[in-house]
């Protein structure tokens, strides 16, 4: 009695992809099992830990409790989509530099939440960072190094923006 | 092992500086592969059927309907793997799947492999198990008092014995009762440490692949690939030479993945029967039931001191609630007492520690194994004693400092000891002297100290082989390859060996590859437990790298007609010490060495000292090549109306010997303090009582209801690294991954007392527990700021003494 599968069309990291999945699949299952995008992690599968956070239309979204069919027609960005041809996203570099990823299992979700925050402001206060990450559990770091990494990535984005403007 | 003195900081180029981790960017880009990220061709998915009863006999199991389902490839029950496993060779007491009895809600009964996870889950409903329920033991004291009128959790080892007792240890050093009787002050207290679990964000996952002709490969999110390798061979009755264990990156562990679990045996057996690869991924709920976390401890401490504040005698009675299986419990029972004898000296010490089985998920090692609970009680006791003799708690601790290069009362050898520096660092950084007993009512500071092992001198199964080995090779491109069997669980051990290779062989870090986590090509390292990895793997890596370096130095020296020890290797070049203008690229140096000595490779290893423990039964347990030391100050604010405790900041000073990479050391200090904070305030691994119905059911098996601290809950940390340069550690390093957890909890308890005059001797300090304690104190008029030692509050903003405060 195989589950009924259906084709969904997902826009992930700029690519339009079609994938056949059982109708009850979550977005996380479609990403990991359907598309092989295993960067997004499953820590609880019930919306409690944030490891599965992706960016859906610019908002941090728990993909493990998002039915895949509700994701159709929306722009999805996963951890695999944060870097570009220029290299890693400043957040990714900062996480590496500051030791913000210990085991790294929470990291993809945290990066997505942090990337949305830095879209809003590149100079978030410590409280703003804490609030933005309050849905992402990290069991390794005690969060300190994560805050440092987010703040320093914000600073770099600011500098890059200034250089970009002056260059124009 | 003959030791040369460590290099000075000035002679080190990389070690001691902030460096990136070798897999850091992989983890930040989603490229890093964890076990559940691996998909093999034709892979099936497995699921485990679990007991709904805390204690029951299995009368019959019928799997025929499940087997008949289309898409189900294999179904197994206890009889398919009828050999017991267990991490400690003397206490193997678990079957991969229960055979005749289940011992906790969640115990594994049967497993299926099917084409997908959904079908595997559905297939479990078609397995019919008939149980005969048995009375369950949920309370450790009931377990201890059992008389055999109902079945024990396990059969007694001796006729007429209590099968509910895993282990009982009583050790006495010195004349405890006499010394106690002669003490000026004696303080006694009852303490309770609630159980807590690891809650690594990655759930356990394993994949089995049987090749059909005798070779088994198991991928697992384990901390102990070597022990898993051995147990797979023994329990599945396979030739260990034909088993390969692969450990992908592990998404956090904290002791929760440090022994074999049912799923690893099940994926192997299912794969053997289905002739297909099989994966099992625990649900989050299963992780809570798999547990092996912190034991609940019921503790009584009696401690004496002189009027001058010298600790005299310590007596401890401890009951450990072990859950359904032994796990590491034998060791836990010893650790409960053995690891308490530093950083303070005491003239007499006795502990009587008993671990009992109960019908709940098995407890085991969680970060700071066995010693976090007694340390909580002990450091609160110290605070009480200090108050009784009118001493600042820092001063009390200093007066009892055990010193370096000494023995503890239970004969453990202490080498380097930076505890005094730790105390001084947190005292200064926290501005203790302006705060202690002087902050307004409701605010307070507390201090606590601790010690922890850097690995154990004895492996889990008796043998004389090295505890850690490394293989290293250099090639013609200038690259260094390191083959390491150590377990990267986020702490950075893969990077650590790379730093050492780069330091010793003078190559840039980017030239080092670490090939890891695969028993087919890496030498044995015993695993990521007991804070052993930096110390042991680090020494093994230095050993291997030194052998290679000496060959390279000799080859270059031959070419330049100079002495080998005049050749320096650093920053990608070889140079002459007397004239550093004389250089060659490291690649050329490696080529010269290869031309002279042949293909270049070396192994290195570390073995522990075996003559540094007490000569009594159990004396080897707790013996470590070196001990780390920690001190914390916590600052809290307590709302006496709601019982809410806010921990604002924890200052953490830790003596890690030498910080090989300070970024990683700080990360361990912060992560440890965070975890202790969570246990102090929020975390409870608890089970429903018979009165609540569904006795033995986990109260909250989810990350929503089992509350671990979020970013908004977590206090600020200030990490203060203390370097005592251990004579035997790699470059002087000791552990940093577990020690810094211990003082968080007693420091918070002592800070609560400073804030409102209420002693919290039972964990956690959650609002309901706090509120009850506050109300009790209010009723007897004890709520208020405790008095300043010597009765002299000095600063103008000093809070009122107890008699004048607590208008509420
Ligand atoms: S996996 Fe989605 S919130 Fe935990
Ligand atoms: S780095 Fe391990 S959970 Fe965050």
Tab-separated table of N, CA and C in Angstrom, chain B residues 310 588 664 748:
chain	number	residue	atom	x	y	z
B	310	UNK	N	39.569	24.759	58.006
B	310	UNK	CA	40.249	23.637	57.329
B	310	UNK	C	39.305	22.450	57.294
B	588	UNK	N	60.116	20.534	-1.163
B	588	UNK	CA	61.445	20.026	-1.509
B	588	UNK	C	62.058	19.261	-0.352
B	664	UNK	N	38.406	27.176	20.460
B	664	UNK	CA	37.724	25.920	20.762
B	664	UNK	C	37.610	25.698	22.263
B	748	UNK	N	25.289	28.645	41.050
B	748	UNK	CA	23.955	29.258	40.980
B	748	UNK	C	23.221	29.052	42.317
